[in-house]
Structure formats: structure tokens, C-alpha cells
CSV table of C-alpha atoms and ligand atoms in Angstrom, one decimal:
chain,number,residue,atom,x,y,z
A,6,MET,CA,-3.6,-0.5,6.6
A,7,TYR,CA,-5.0,-4.1,6.5
A,8,LEU,CA,-6.9,-5.3,3.5
A,9,ALA,CA,-9.9,-7.3,4.4
A,10,LYS,CA,-10.6,-10.7,2.7
A,11,GLY,CA,-12.7,-10.9,-0.2
A,12,VAL,CA,-12.0,-7.3,-1.2
A,13,ARG,CA,-11.7,-6.5,-4.9
A,14,THR,CA,-10.8,-3.3,-6.8
A,15,GLN,CA,-10.8,-1.8,-10.3
A,16,VAL,CA,-7.2,-1.3,-10.8
A,17,ALA,CA,-4.3,-3.1,-8.7
A,18,ILE,CA,-1.1,-1.1,-8.7
A,19,VAL,CA,2.0,-2.9,-7.8
A,20,GLY,CA,4.6,-0.4,-6.6
A,21,ALA,CA,4.3,3.1,-4.7
A,22,GLY,CA,7.0,4.9,-6.7
A,23,PRO,CA,6.0,8.2,-8.7
A,24,ALA,CA,4.2,5.9,-11.4
A,25,GLY,CA,2.1,4.0,-8.9
A,26,LEU,CA,1.2,7.1,-6.7
A,27,PHE,CA,0.4,9.5,-9.7
A,28,LEU,CA,-1.6,6.6,-11.3
A,29,ALA,CA,-3.7,6.1,-8.0
A,30,HIS,CA,-4.4,10.0,-7.8
A,31,LEU,CA,-5.3,10.3,-11.5
A,32,LEU,CA,-7.6,7.4,-11.3
A,33,HIS,CA,-9.1,8.7,-8.1
A,34,ARG,CA,-9.9,12.0,-9.9
A,35,GLN,CA,-11.8,9.9,-12.4
A,36,GLY,CA,-13.6,8.1,-9.7
A,37,ILE,CA,-11.7,5.0,-10.3
A,38,GLU,CA,-11.0,2.7,-7.2
A,39,SER,CA,-7.4,1.3,-6.8
A,40,VAL,CA,-5.2,-0.3,-4.2
A,41,ILE,CA,-1.4,0.0,-4.4
A,42,LEU,CA,0.8,-2.9,-3.1
A,43,GLU,CA,4.1,-1.8,-2.1
A,44,GLN,CA,7.0,-3.9,-0.8
A,45,ARG,CA,8.9,-1.4,1.3
A,46,SER,CA,7.7,0.6,4.2
A,47,ARG,CA,6.5,4.1,4.1
A,48,ALA,CA,9.7,5.4,5.6
A,49,GLU,CA,11.8,3.7,3.1
A,50,ILE,CA,10.0,5.1,0.1
A,51,GLU,CA,9.8,8.6,1.6
A,52,GLY,CA,13.5,8.4,2.5
A,53,THR,CA,15.2,6.9,-0.9
A,54,ILE,CA,17.3,9.8,-2.7
A,55,ARG,CA,16.8,9.8,-6.4
A,56,ALA,CA,15.6,12.3,-9.0
A,57,GLY,CA,15.6,16.0,-8.7
A,58,VAL,CA,14.1,17.6,-11.9
A,59,LEU,CA,10.6,18.0,-12.9
A,60,GLU,CA,9.3,18.8,-16.4
A,61,HIS,CA,7.0,21.9,-16.5
A,62,TRP,CA,4.0,19.9,-17.3
A,63,VAL,CA,4.5,17.6,-14.1
A,64,VAL,CA,4.6,20.8,-12.1
A,65,ASP,CA,1.3,22.1,-13.6
A,66,LEU,CA,-0.3,18.6,-13.3
A,67,MET,CA,0.6,18.6,-9.6
A,68,ASN,CA,-0.9,22.1,-9.2
A,69,ASP,CA,-4.1,21.0,-11.1
A,70,MET,CA,-4.4,18.0,-9.0
A,71,GLY,CA,-4.1,20.1,-5.7
A,72,LEU,CA,-0.7,18.5,-4.8
A,73,GLY,CA,1.4,21.5,-5.5
A,74,ASP,CA,1.5,23.5,-2.5
A,75,ARG,CA,4.9,22.5,-1.1
A,76,LEU,CA,6.4,22.1,-4.4
A,77,MET,CA,5.5,26.0,-5.1
A,78,ARG,CA,6.8,26.8,-1.7
A,79,GLU,CA,10.0,24.8,-1.4
A,80,GLY,CA,10.9,24.0,-5.0
A,81,HIS,CA,13.8,25.7,-6.9
A,82,PHE,CA,12.8,27.5,-10.1
A,83,HIS,CA,15.5,28.2,-12.5
A,84,SER,CA,15.5,29.9,-15.9
A,85,GLY,CA,18.3,27.5,-17.3
A,86,ILE,CA,21.2,25.4,-16.8
A,87,THR,CA,25.1,26.1,-17.1
A,88,LEU,CA,27.1,23.8,-19.5
A,89,ARG,CA,31.0,23.9,-18.4
A,90,PHE,CA,33.6,22.5,-20.8
A,91,GLY,CA,37.1,23.7,-22.0
A,92,ARG,CA,37.5,25.7,-18.9
A,93,ARG,CA,34.5,27.9,-19.7
A,94,SER,CA,30.8,28.1,-18.6
A,95,HIS,CA,27.9,28.7,-20.9
A,96,HIS,CA,24.5,29.7,-19.7
A,97,ILE,CA,21.6,28.1,-21.6
A,98,ASP,CA,18.4,30.1,-20.9
A,99,MET,CA,15.8,27.6,-21.1
A,100,SER,CA,13.0,30.1,-20.2
A,101,GLU,CA,13.8,32.4,-23.1
A,102,LEU,CA,14.3,29.6,-25.5
A,103,THR,CA,11.1,27.9,-24.8
A,104,GLY,CA,8.5,30.7,-24.2
A,105,GLY,CA,8.8,30.8,-20.5
A,106,LYS,CA,9.2,27.2,-19.5
A,107,ARG,CA,11.3,26.8,-16.2
A,108,VAL,CA,13.7,24.1,-14.8
A,109,THR,CA,12.1,22.9,-11.5
A,110,VAL,CA,14.2,21.1,-8.8
A,111,TYR,CA,12.1,19.3,-6.2
A,112,ALA,CA,13.5,16.1,-4.9
A,113,GLN,CA,11.6,12.9,-6.0
A,114,HIS,CA,11.2,11.9,-2.2
A,115,GLU,CA,9.4,15.0,-1.6
A,116,VAL,CA,7.1,14.3,-4.4
A,117,ILE,CA,6.5,10.8,-2.7
A,118,ARG,CA,5.8,12.2,0.5
A,119,ASP,CA,3.3,15.0,-0.8
A,120,LEU,CA,1.4,12.0,-3.0
A,121,VAL,CA,1.4,9.5,-0.1
A,122,ALA,CA,0.0,11.9,2.4
A,123,ALA,CA,-2.6,13.3,0.2
A,124,ARG,CA,-3.7,9.8,-1.1
A,125,LEU,CA,-4.0,8.6,2.6
A,126,GLU,CA,-5.9,11.7,3.7
A,127,ASP,CA,-8.6,10.9,0.9
A,128,GLY,CA,-9.0,7.5,2.2
A,129,GLY,CA,-6.8,5.8,-0.5
A,130,ARG,CA,-5.6,2.2,0.1
A,131,ILE,CA,-1.8,1.8,-0.1
A,132,LEU,CA,-0.5,-1.5,1.5
A,133,PHE,CA,3.1,-1.2,2.6
A,134,GLY,CA,5.5,-3.9,3.4
A,135,VAL,CA,3.7,-6.4,1.4
A,136,SER,CA,5.7,-9.6,0.1
A,137,ASP,CA,5.6,-12.4,-2.4
A,138,VAL,CA,3.7,-10.2,-5.1
A,139,ASP,CA,2.7,-12.3,-8.1
A,140,VAL,CA,0.5,-11.0,-11.0
A,141,ARG,CA,-1.8,-13.8,-12.3
A,142,ASP,CA,-4.4,-14.4,-15.1
A,143,ILE,CA,-3.4,-11.3,-17.1
A,144,ASP,CA,-4.7,-13.0,-20.2
A,145,CYS,CA,-8.2,-13.4,-18.7
A,146,ALA,CA,-11.1,-11.0,-17.9
A,147,ALA,CA,-10.4,-11.4,-14.2
A,148,PRO,CA,-6.7,-10.8,-13.3
A,149,ARG,CA,-5.8,-11.0,-9.8
A,150,VAL,CA,-2.4,-10.2,-7.7
A,151,LEU,CA,-1.4,-12.6,-5.1
A,152,PHE,CA,0.6,-11.3,-2.1
A,153,ARG,CA,1.3,-11.5,1.6
A,154,GLN,CA,0.4,-8.7,3.8
A,155,SER,CA,3.1,-9.7,6.4
A,156,PRO,CA,6.1,-11.9,5.9
A,157,ASP,CA,4.7,-14.7,7.7
A,158,GLY,CA,1.0,-14.1,7.0
A,159,PRO,CA,-1.0,-16.3,4.4
A,160,MET,CA,-1.0,-15.7,0.6
A,161,GLU,CA,-4.0,-13.5,-0.2
A,162,GLU,CA,-5.6,-12.4,-3.3
A,163,LEU,CA,-6.6,-9.2,-4.8
A,164,PRO,CA,-9.1,-9.7,-7.9
A,165,CYS,CA,-9.3,-6.7,-10.2
A,166,ASP,CA,-10.2,-5.5,-13.8
A,167,PHE,CA,-6.6,-4.3,-14.6
A,168,ILE,CA,-3.1,-4.7,-13.1
A,169,ALA,CA,-0.7,-1.7,-13.4
A,170,GLY,CA,2.9,-2.9,-13.0
A,171,CYS,CA,4.5,0.2,-11.6
A,172,ASP,CA,7.2,-1.7,-9.7
A,173,GLY,CA,10.3,-0.5,-11.2
A,174,PHE,CA,13.2,-2.1,-13.3
A,175,HIS,CA,13.6,-5.2,-10.8
A,176,GLY,CA,10.0,-5.6,-9.9
A,177,PRO,CA,8.2,-8.9,-11.1
A,178,SER,CA,5.5,-7.3,-13.4
A,179,ARG,CA,7.6,-7.1,-16.6
A,180,GLN,CA,8.8,-10.7,-16.2
A,181,ALA,CA,5.0,-11.7,-16.1
A,182,ILE,CA,4.8,-10.8,-19.9
A,183,PRO,CA,5.9,-14.1,-21.6
A,184,ALA,CA,9.5,-13.8,-23.0
A,185,ALA,CA,8.2,-14.7,-26.4
A,186,CYS,CA,5.8,-11.8,-26.4
A,187,ARG,CA,8.3,-9.1,-25.3
A,188,ARG,CA,11.6,-7.3,-27.0
A,189,GLU,CA,14.0,-5.6,-24.8
A,190,TYR,CA,16.4,-3.1,-26.0
A,191,GLN,CA,19.4,-2.0,-24.0
A,192,ILE,CA,22.8,-0.4,-23.6
A,193,THR,CA,25.0,-0.3,-20.5
A,194,TYR,CA,27.5,2.5,-20.1
A,195,PRO,CA,31.0,2.0,-18.9
A,196,PHE,CA,30.7,4.6,-16.3
A,197,GLY,CA,28.5,5.3,-13.3
A,198,TRP,CA,27.6,8.3,-10.8
A,199,LEU,CA,28.9,8.9,-7.5
A,200,GLY,CA,26.2,11.0,-5.8
A,201,ILE,CA,26.4,12.9,-2.6
A,202,LEU,CA,24.2,15.0,-0.4
A,203,ALA,CA,26.2,17.7,1.4
A,204,GLU,CA,25.1,20.1,4.2
A,205,ALA,CA,26.2,23.3,2.4
A,206,PRO,CA,24.7,26.6,1.2
A,207,PRO,CA,24.1,26.7,-2.6
A,208,SER,CA,27.3,27.4,-4.5
A,209,HIS,CA,25.6,28.4,-7.7
A,210,PRO,CA,22.1,29.8,-8.6
A,211,GLU,CA,21.4,27.0,-11.2
A,212,LEU,CA,22.4,23.3,-12.2
A,213,ILE,CA,26.0,23.0,-13.6
A,214,TYR,CA,26.7,20.1,-16.0
A,215,ALA,CA,30.5,19.8,-16.6
A,216,ASN,CA,32.4,17.9,-19.3
A,217,HIS,CA,36.0,17.6,-17.9
A,218,GLU,CA,39.0,15.5,-18.9
A,219,ARG,CA,38.7,13.8,-15.6
A,220,GLY,CA,35.1,13.0,-16.2
A,221,PHE,CA,31.6,14.5,-15.8
A,222,ALA,CA,30.3,16.2,-12.9
A,223,LEU,CA,26.8,17.7,-12.1
A,224,LEU,CA,26.0,20.3,-9.3
A,225,SER,CA,22.4,20.4,-8.4
A,226,THR,CA,20.6,21.5,-5.1
A,227,ARG,CA,17.8,20.3,-2.6
A,228,SER,CA,17.5,23.1,-0.3
A,229,PRO,CA,19.0,26.2,1.0
A,230,GLU,CA,21.0,24.0,3.5
A,231,VAL,CA,21.4,20.8,1.4
A,232,GLN,CA,23.3,20.3,-2.1
A,233,ARG,CA,23.2,17.3,-4.3
A,234,LEU,CA,26.3,16.6,-6.5
A,235,TYR,CA,27.6,13.9,-8.8
A,236,ILE,CA,30.7,12.7,-10.5
A,237,GLN,CA,31.4,10.3,-13.1
A,238,CYS,CA,33.2,7.2,-11.8
A,239,ASP,CA,33.7,3.6,-12.6
A,240,PRO,CA,30.3,1.8,-11.8
A,241,ARG,CA,32.2,-1.2,-10.3
A,242,ASP,CA,34.2,1.1,-7.9
A,243,ASP,CA,33.6,0.6,-4.2
A,244,ILE,CA,32.3,3.8,-2.3
A,245,ALA,CA,34.9,3.0,0.4
A,246,ASN,CA,37.6,4.2,-1.9
A,247,TRP,CA,36.0,7.6,-2.0
A,248,SER,CA,36.8,9.7,1.2
A,249,ASP,CA,35.0,13.0,1.4
A,250,ASP,CA,38.5,14.7,0.7
A,251,ARG,CA,38.8,13.1,-2.5
A,252,ILE,CA,35.1,13.6,-3.6
A,253,TRP,CA,35.7,17.3,-2.9
A,254,SER,CA,38.9,17.4,-4.8
A,255,GLU,CA,37.4,16.0,-7.8
A,256,LEU,CA,34.4,18.2,-7.7
A,257,HIS,CA,36.7,21.2,-7.3
A,258,ARG,CA,38.8,20.3,-10.3
A,259,ARG,CA,35.8,19.2,-12.5
A,260,LEU,CA,33.5,22.1,-11.7
A,261,GLU,CA,35.5,25.3,-11.2
A,262,ASP,CA,36.3,27.0,-14.5
A,263,GLY,CA,39.1,29.3,-13.4
A,264,SER,CA,37.0,32.5,-13.3
A,265,GLY,CA,37.3,32.8,-9.7
A,266,TRP,CA,34.0,30.9,-8.8
A,267,THR,CA,34.4,28.3,-6.2
A,268,LEU,CA,32.3,25.6,-4.9
A,269,THR,CA,31.3,25.7,-1.3
A,270,GLU,CA,32.1,22.5,0.6
A,271,GLY,CA,30.1,21.0,3.7
A,272,PRO,CA,29.7,17.8,5.6
A,273,VAL,CA,28.8,14.9,3.3
A,274,PHE,CA,25.8,12.9,4.9
A,275,GLN,CA,25.0,10.5,2.1
A,276,LYS,CA,26.8,8.9,-0.8
A,277,GLY,CA,26.5,5.9,-3.1
A,278,ILE,CA,27.5,4.8,-6.8
A,279,ILE,CA,24.9,4.0,-9.2
A,280,GLY,CA,25.4,2.3,-12.7
A,281,MET,CA,23.7,3.6,-15.8
A,282,ARG,CA,21.8,2.0,-18.5
A,283,SER,CA,19.2,2.7,-21.3
A,284,PHE,CA,16.5,0.1,-21.6
A,285,VAL,CA,13.1,-0.3,-23.2
A,286,CYS,CA,10.5,-3.1,-23.2
A,287,GLU,CA,8.1,-3.4,-25.9
A,288,PRO,CA,5.1,-3.9,-25.7
A,289,MET,CA,4.1,-2.3,-22.6
A,290,ARG,CA,0.9,-4.3,-22.1
A,291,HIS,CA,0.0,-8.1,-22.0
A,292,GLY,CA,-3.7,-8.7,-21.8
A,293,ARG,CA,-4.9,-7.0,-18.6
A,294,LEU,CA,-1.5,-6.1,-17.4
A,295,PHE,CA,-0.1,-2.6,-18.2
A,296,ILE,CA,3.6,-1.7,-17.2
A,297,ALA,CA,4.6,1.9,-16.6
A,298,GLY,CA,7.7,3.9,-15.6
A,299,ASP,CA,11.0,2.2,-14.8
A,300,ALA,CA,9.2,-1.3,-15.1
A,301,ALA,CA,9.2,-0.6,-18.8
A,302,HIS,CA,12.1,1.7,-19.4
A,303,ILE,CA,15.3,3.2,-17.9
A,304,VAL,CA,17.3,6.3,-19.0
A,305,PRO,CA,20.7,7.3,-17.7
A,306,PRO,CA,19.9,10.4,-15.3
A,307,THR,CA,21.9,12.9,-17.2
A,308,GLY,CA,18.6,13.9,-19.1
A,309,ALA,CA,16.7,14.1,-15.8
A,310,LYS,CA,13.9,12.3,-17.6
A,311,GLY,CA,13.2,9.0,-15.6
A,312,LEU,CA,10.5,10.3,-13.1
A,313,ASN,CA,8.9,12.5,-15.8
A,314,LEU,CA,8.4,9.7,-18.1
A,315,ALA,CA,6.9,7.4,-15.4
A,316,VAL,CA,4.4,10.3,-14.9
A,317,ALA,CA,3.8,10.4,-18.7
A,318,ASP,CA,3.1,6.8,-18.9
A,319,VAL,CA,0.4,6.9,-16.2
A,320,LEU,CA,-1.3,9.9,-17.4
A,321,VAL,CA,-1.9,8.3,-20.7
A,322,LEU,CA,-3.1,5.0,-18.8
A,323,SER,CA,-5.3,6.9,-16.6
A,324,ARG,CA,-7.0,8.6,-19.3
A,325,ALA,CA,-7.5,5.2,-21.3
A,326,MET,CA,-8.9,3.7,-18.3
A,327,ALA,CA,-11.3,6.7,-17.8
A,328,ALA,CA,-12.6,6.3,-21.3
A,329,TYR,CA,-13.0,2.5,-20.8
A,330,TYR,CA,-15.1,2.9,-17.6
A,331,SER,CA,-17.2,5.8,-18.9
A,332,THR,CA,-18.1,4.8,-22.5
A,333,GLY,CA,-16.7,1.1,-22.7
A,334,SER,CA,-14.2,2.0,-25.4
A,335,SER,CA,-11.0,0.1,-25.4
A,336,ASP,CA,-9.4,2.3,-27.9
A,337,GLY,CA,-7.2,4.3,-25.3
A,338,LEU,CA,-6.1,1.0,-23.8
A,339,ASP,CA,-5.2,-0.4,-27.2
A,340,GLY,CA,-3.3,2.7,-28.1
A,341,TYR,CA,-1.3,2.8,-24.7
A,342,CYS,CA,1.9,1.3,-25.9
A,343,ALA,CA,2.1,3.3,-29.1
A,344,THR,CA,1.4,6.7,-27.5
A,345,CYS,CA,3.8,6.0,-24.7
A,346,LEU,CA,6.6,4.7,-26.7
A,347,ALA,CA,6.5,7.6,-29.1
A,348,ARG,CA,7.5,9.9,-26.2
A,349,ILE,CA,9.8,7.3,-24.5
A,350,TRP,CA,12.0,6.7,-27.5
A,351,LYS,CA,12.5,10.6,-27.8
A,352,ALA,CA,13.6,10.7,-24.0
A,353,GLU,CA,15.9,7.7,-24.6
A,354,ARG,CA,17.3,9.5,-27.5
A,355,PHE,CA,17.8,12.7,-25.6
A,356,SER,CA,19.4,11.0,-22.5
A,357,TRP,CA,21.6,8.8,-24.5
A,358,HIS,CA,22.6,12.0,-26.2
A,359,MET,CA,23.3,14.2,-23.1
A,360,THR,CA,25.2,11.3,-21.6
A,361,THR,CA,27.5,10.6,-24.5
A,362,MET,CA,28.1,14.3,-25.1
A,363,LEU,CA,29.1,15.1,-21.4
A,364,HIS,CA,30.9,12.0,-20.2
A,365,ARG,CA,34.5,10.6,-20.9
A,366,ASN,CA,34.2,7.2,-22.2
A,367,PRO,CA,37.3,5.3,-20.8
A,368,GLY,CA,37.7,3.4,-24.1
A,369,GLU,CA,37.0,6.3,-26.4
A,370,SER,CA,39.7,7.7,-28.8
A,371,ALA,CA,41.1,11.1,-28.7
A,372,PHE,CA,39.0,11.7,-32.0
A,373,GLU,CA,35.8,10.9,-30.4
A,374,GLN,CA,36.7,13.2,-27.5
A,375,ARG,CA,37.3,16.0,-30.0
A,376,LEU,CA,34.1,15.2,-31.6
A,377,HIS,CA,32.1,15.6,-28.2
A,378,LEU,CA,33.8,19.0,-27.7
A,379,ALA,CA,32.9,20.2,-31.1
A,380,GLU,CA,29.3,19.2,-30.6
A,381,LEU,CA,29.4,21.2,-27.3
A,382,ASP,CA,30.9,24.1,-29.0
A,383,HIS,CA,28.3,23.9,-31.7
A,384,LEU,CA,25.6,23.7,-29.1
A,385,VAL,CA,26.5,26.8,-27.1
A,386,HIS,CA,27.0,28.8,-30.4
A,387,SER,CA,23.9,27.8,-32.2
A,388,ARG,CA,20.4,29.1,-31.1
A,389,ALA,CA,18.8,26.4,-33.1
A,390,ALA,CA,20.9,23.6,-31.3
A,391,MET,CA,20.2,25.4,-27.9
A,392,ALA,CA,16.5,25.7,-28.4
A,393,ALA,CA,16.4,21.7,-29.4
A,394,LEU,CA,18.1,20.9,-26.1
A,395,ALA,CA,16.1,23.3,-24.1
A,396,GLU,CA,12.7,22.0,-25.6
A,397,ASN,CA,13.7,18.5,-24.6
A,398,TYR,CA,15.0,19.3,-21.2
A,399,VAL,CA,12.0,21.4,-19.9
A,400,GLY,CA,9.8,18.5,-21.4
A,401,LEU,CA,8.2,17.9,-24.8
A,402,PRO,CA,4.5,18.9,-24.9
A,403,MET,CA,2.0,16.6,-23.4
A,404,GLU,CA,-1.3,16.8,-25.1
B,524,RFL,P1,10.4,3.2,-8.9
B,524,RFL,O1,10.5,4.6,-8.3
B,524,RFL,O2,11.6,2.4,-8.8
B,524,RFL,O3,9.3,2.8,-7.9
B,524,RFL,C1,8.9,1.4,-8.0
B,524,RFL,C2,8.3,1.0,-6.7
B,524,RFL,O4,7.8,-0.4,-6.7
B,524,RFL,C3,8.3,-1.1,-5.6
B,524,RFL,N1,8.4,-2.7,-6.0
B,524,RFL,C4,7.5,-3.5,-5.5
B,524,RFL,N2,6.3,-3.4,-4.8
B,524,RFL,C5,5.7,-4.4,-4.5
B,524,RFL,N3,6.3,-5.8,-4.9
B,524,RFL,C6,7.3,-5.9,-5.5
B,524,RFL,N4,7.7,-7.2,-5.9
B,524,RFL,C7,8.2,-4.8,-6.0
B,524,RFL,N5,9.3,-4.6,-6.7
B,524,RFL,C8,9.4,-3.2,-6.6
B,524,RFL,C9,9.5,-0.6,-5.2
B,524,RFL,O5,9.9,-0.7,-3.8
B,524,RFL,C10,9.4,1.2,-5.5
B,524,RFL,O6,8.6,1.7,-4.5
B,524,RFL,O7,9.7,3.4,-10.3
B,524,RFL,P2,8.7,4.5,-11.0
B,524,RFL,O8,7.6,4.7,-10.1
B,524,RFL,O9,8.5,3.9,-12.3
B,524,RFL,O10,9.7,5.7,-11.0
B,524,RFL,C11,10.8,6.0,-11.8
B,524,RFL,C12,11.8,7.1,-11.0
B,524,RFL,O11,11.9,6.6,-9.7
B,524,RFL,C13,13.0,7.0,-11.9
B,524,RFL,O12,13.0,7.1,-13.2
B,524,RFL,C14,13.9,8.3,-11.4
B,524,RFL,O13,14.4,8.5,-10.1
B,524,RFL,C15,15.1,8.4,-12.3
B,524,RFL,N6,15.9,9.8,-11.9
B,524,RFL,C16,15.5,11.0,-12.5
B,524,RFL,N7,14.4,11.2,-13.2
B,524,RFL,C17,13.9,12.4,-13.4
B,524,RFL,O14,12.8,12.4,-14.0
B,524,RFL,N8,14.6,13.6,-13.2
B,524,RFL,C18,15.8,13.4,-12.5
B,524,RFL,O15,16.6,14.3,-12.1
B,524,RFL,C19,16.4,12.1,-12.3
B,524,RFL,N9,17.5,11.9,-11.5
B,524,RFL,C20,17.1,9.6,-11.2
B,524,RFL,C21,18.0,10.8,-11.1
B,524,RFL,C22,17.5,8.2,-10.7
B,524,RFL,C23,18.8,8.2,-10.1
B,524,RFL,N10,19.1,6.9,-9.7
B,524,RFL,C24,19.3,6.5,-8.2
B,524,RFL,C25,18.8,5.8,-10.6
B,524,RFL,C26,19.0,10.6,-10.4
B,524,RFL,C27,19.6,9.3,-9.9
B,524,RFL,C28,20.8,9.3,-9.2
B,525,PHB,C1,19.3,15.7,-9.3
B,525,PHB,O1,19.2,16.9,-8.8
B,525,PHB,O2,19.4,14.7,-8.4
B,525,PHB,C2,19.5,15.6,-10.7
B,525,PHB,C3,19.6,16.8,-11.4
B,525,PHB,C4,19.6,16.7,-12.8
B,525,PHB,C5,20.1,15.6,-13.3
B,525,PHB,C6,20.0,14.3,-12.6
B,525,PHB,C7,19.9,14.5,-11.1
B,525,PHB,O3,20.1,15.4,-14.7
């Protein structure tokens, strides 16, 4: 797609990740025009392996928006998760604890494929492969985004009413908020995740989160033929140090509980190491620029919250914009930060808690390790504690 000179739009969206794509759909449903500017190609965004778990209201939202057909056919719906520690396994029945809400596993790149296809079918404008994106005049009534449609093409300009910065943690939008006007809070963790995709049948009917003396491990799924697994590792480690044999040997040791259950191996066709951080930028708005999703906040993946929080932000933003265009009221836009941040800080707390409880911190004392085990032991023997975990994991209510 090529954008003709002189085109303007109501909302210029930077980034075609979950935040940008959901926002474009939600605005379209309200009759609001947008253009998405994405630096990567369609094949790249549809091929990047990231999240897996959707909160229950995100599944409902996709169905309401008419985007849920493949999700309902190919997604995996689990009633709970298994926690494994001290050589024992404990099932947490999320459905029973939350009045029927389920854990849905449907890969982020599948969500992206569904959203891109539906947006383009509706005539939506997504420009892939743009470069040098720069957000300008966000303090004025007439902001604009500068960009190149091809690497050696001229600098062009997209005038708009609002800019939505949905460009992830490393994108330019957050940096466009003057440093003196923003405050950033963050923690980096002394461990990372080594994630693999393996061609193998599922080993277990639901996700397993394991706290083991050798470190955390997680078993998830993608399809009847492909499984997703993670192990805690040093975030500075080189993936070349991890042969497939070494990865499987760690996974067997950390995930198997001595009950006779075994992990099924298969060829590993993708592997990589990611670092972990918790991060929040306040405020999430400056003038006519609104930042959403990973551009504004990061959670460690142990709570499975990042994609879901991105969708929550843009749902709030789309409602505020719809109210602005239909009634002229700016109340929703003025309340955007406070509404989003109330949810974000709860997800930050939950993700930090799951992460610290389930990982072995290389610097932690034997005393701290015993505290984590006591916490896990309390959790699986207390209905109130399990209900609190379940309520956060399946997703706090979205009014
Ligand atoms: P994204 O997905 O990073 O999308 C940002 C988009 O902006 C583009 N971009 C630019 N475009 C134009 N010009 C520029 N200058 C640009 N700079 C960047 C990028 O190319 C990209 O396409 O942010 P968004 O939309 O906010 O979505 C956030 C989620 O992707 C993220 O939070 C999740 O993946 C986190 N996450 C998980 N979240 C969950 O809800 N459940 C999970 O189970 C879960 N598991 C995970 C995860 C993240 C992981 N990794 C790899 C960090 C598991 C892992 C391993
Ligand atoms: C995944 O399937 O990629 C996944 C599942 C649960 C998490 C994080 C990632 O907490």
C-alpha cells in the first residue's frame, strides 16, 4: 500500500503490534479513520514469536469484533495451570476459582495475522516497511508524523488529530515526551528466559510453571504439533552455549516431578534468550500523543500480561476518542493515563510477584529461597491465595 501525498487522517498509529492493530480495529468500529505506520514487513510481524496467553476478556473482545473464528477453532482452552515445586505438582483450577473463566493459549503472531488480514480486507491502511518515523507538534492542535515510505524515498508527512504511539519499548514515541515531563520506573532482573519451539506432541494438558533448584521452567503449547518451552538462564548467556541436548536435559530435570510423567522431546526449530524487566512510564500522554502497550510499560513474561495490557490500553483510548468525536468531550482523553495506570500497576505487581516467587535469583540467600517455597506452599493450600492468583491470571475485569 502507498499513501498518496496530502492525505490526512484522524489517528496516526505508529506500530502494528497488538496495540496498534487492536486500536485500528476498535477505531474503525466507531467510524474513526486511522493509518498505521510500521517499520517492519508484514512477513516479519507475522513471524515474530512472542506471547501465548490471552485473558478471558480479550477472547470475548476478539469474538465481539468478529475476529475470533480461528482463535475459537485453533486456540487451546485450559481450565487451569499446574505449579510444580519441591518435586510435587499442584493443579490450580482457574475456572472453578473464577466462576468459569478459562486460560486461553493462542500465539501472538496468530492474533497479528488475524488482525492484519481483517484490517486489510476492510480497506484499512497499514503501511509496512516505513522508516525514519518522527512524531512532531504533539503540543499543538495539528500534530503530524514524518516518515519515509521506502528507505531511499523522500520524507513525507501525515497530518492528523491524534498520534497513538504503539511502537513498543524501543520505538520513538515515548522519547517524544520531553524528559522533564515523564518519570520512568524500572527493575531489571538478574535472569532471563531461553525459549524454544519444538516439533513435538503436547506433553501435558495445561501449562506447567516450575520452581526448581536449578531455576524456573515453563511448559506451554502452540498446536498439536508444536510446543513452546522456556528455562531460566543468565540473560547475558550466548545461545550458542545451549545445544538441544543441554536444553532438553535441563527441561527434564526442572519439569519432571518423579511421578512417572515425562516430557516428550522433538526437534527444536527456534531458540533464543530474552532479558526481563519491569518498566512503567508516567504519564502516557503528552498533548496529542498517547502512548500504549510496551511503549509505555513492560512486564516480565511470567504473568503472561504484556499483550493483554496493550489491548486494555487501546480499548480505553478508543473509547475516549469515540466520545471526543461524537460529543466533543475530552473527559475520556484526560482520564486516559489514570484509567490505564490503575490496571498497569496491578499487572506490574502480579508479574513481579509471579517472577520473584518462581525464579531462583542467583544472588538470593538460602533464607529467601525458603521464603519463596513457603509462599508457594501457602498458595497451593489456601483457597483464598489461589483465588487471588487465578483472578489476576485470567484477567481482572475490564469495565
Ligand atoms: P510490540 O508488539 O513490540 O509492537 C510494536 C510495533 O511497533 C513497531 N515499531 C515501529 N514502527 C514504525 N517506526 C518505528 N520507529 C518503530 N519502532 C517500533 C515494531 O516493529 C512493532 O511491530 O508492542 P505492543 O503492540 O505494545 O504489544 C506488546 C506485546 O507484544 C508484548 O507485551 C507481549 O509479547 C509480551 N509477552 C506476553 N504477553 C502476554 O500478554 N501473554 C504472554 O503469554 C506473553 N508472553 C511476552 C511473552 C513477550 C515475550 N518476549 C519475547 C518479550 C513471552 C515472551 C517470550
Ligand atoms: C507462551 O506460551 O509463550 C507463554 C505462556 C505463559 C507465559 C508466558 C509465555 O507466562
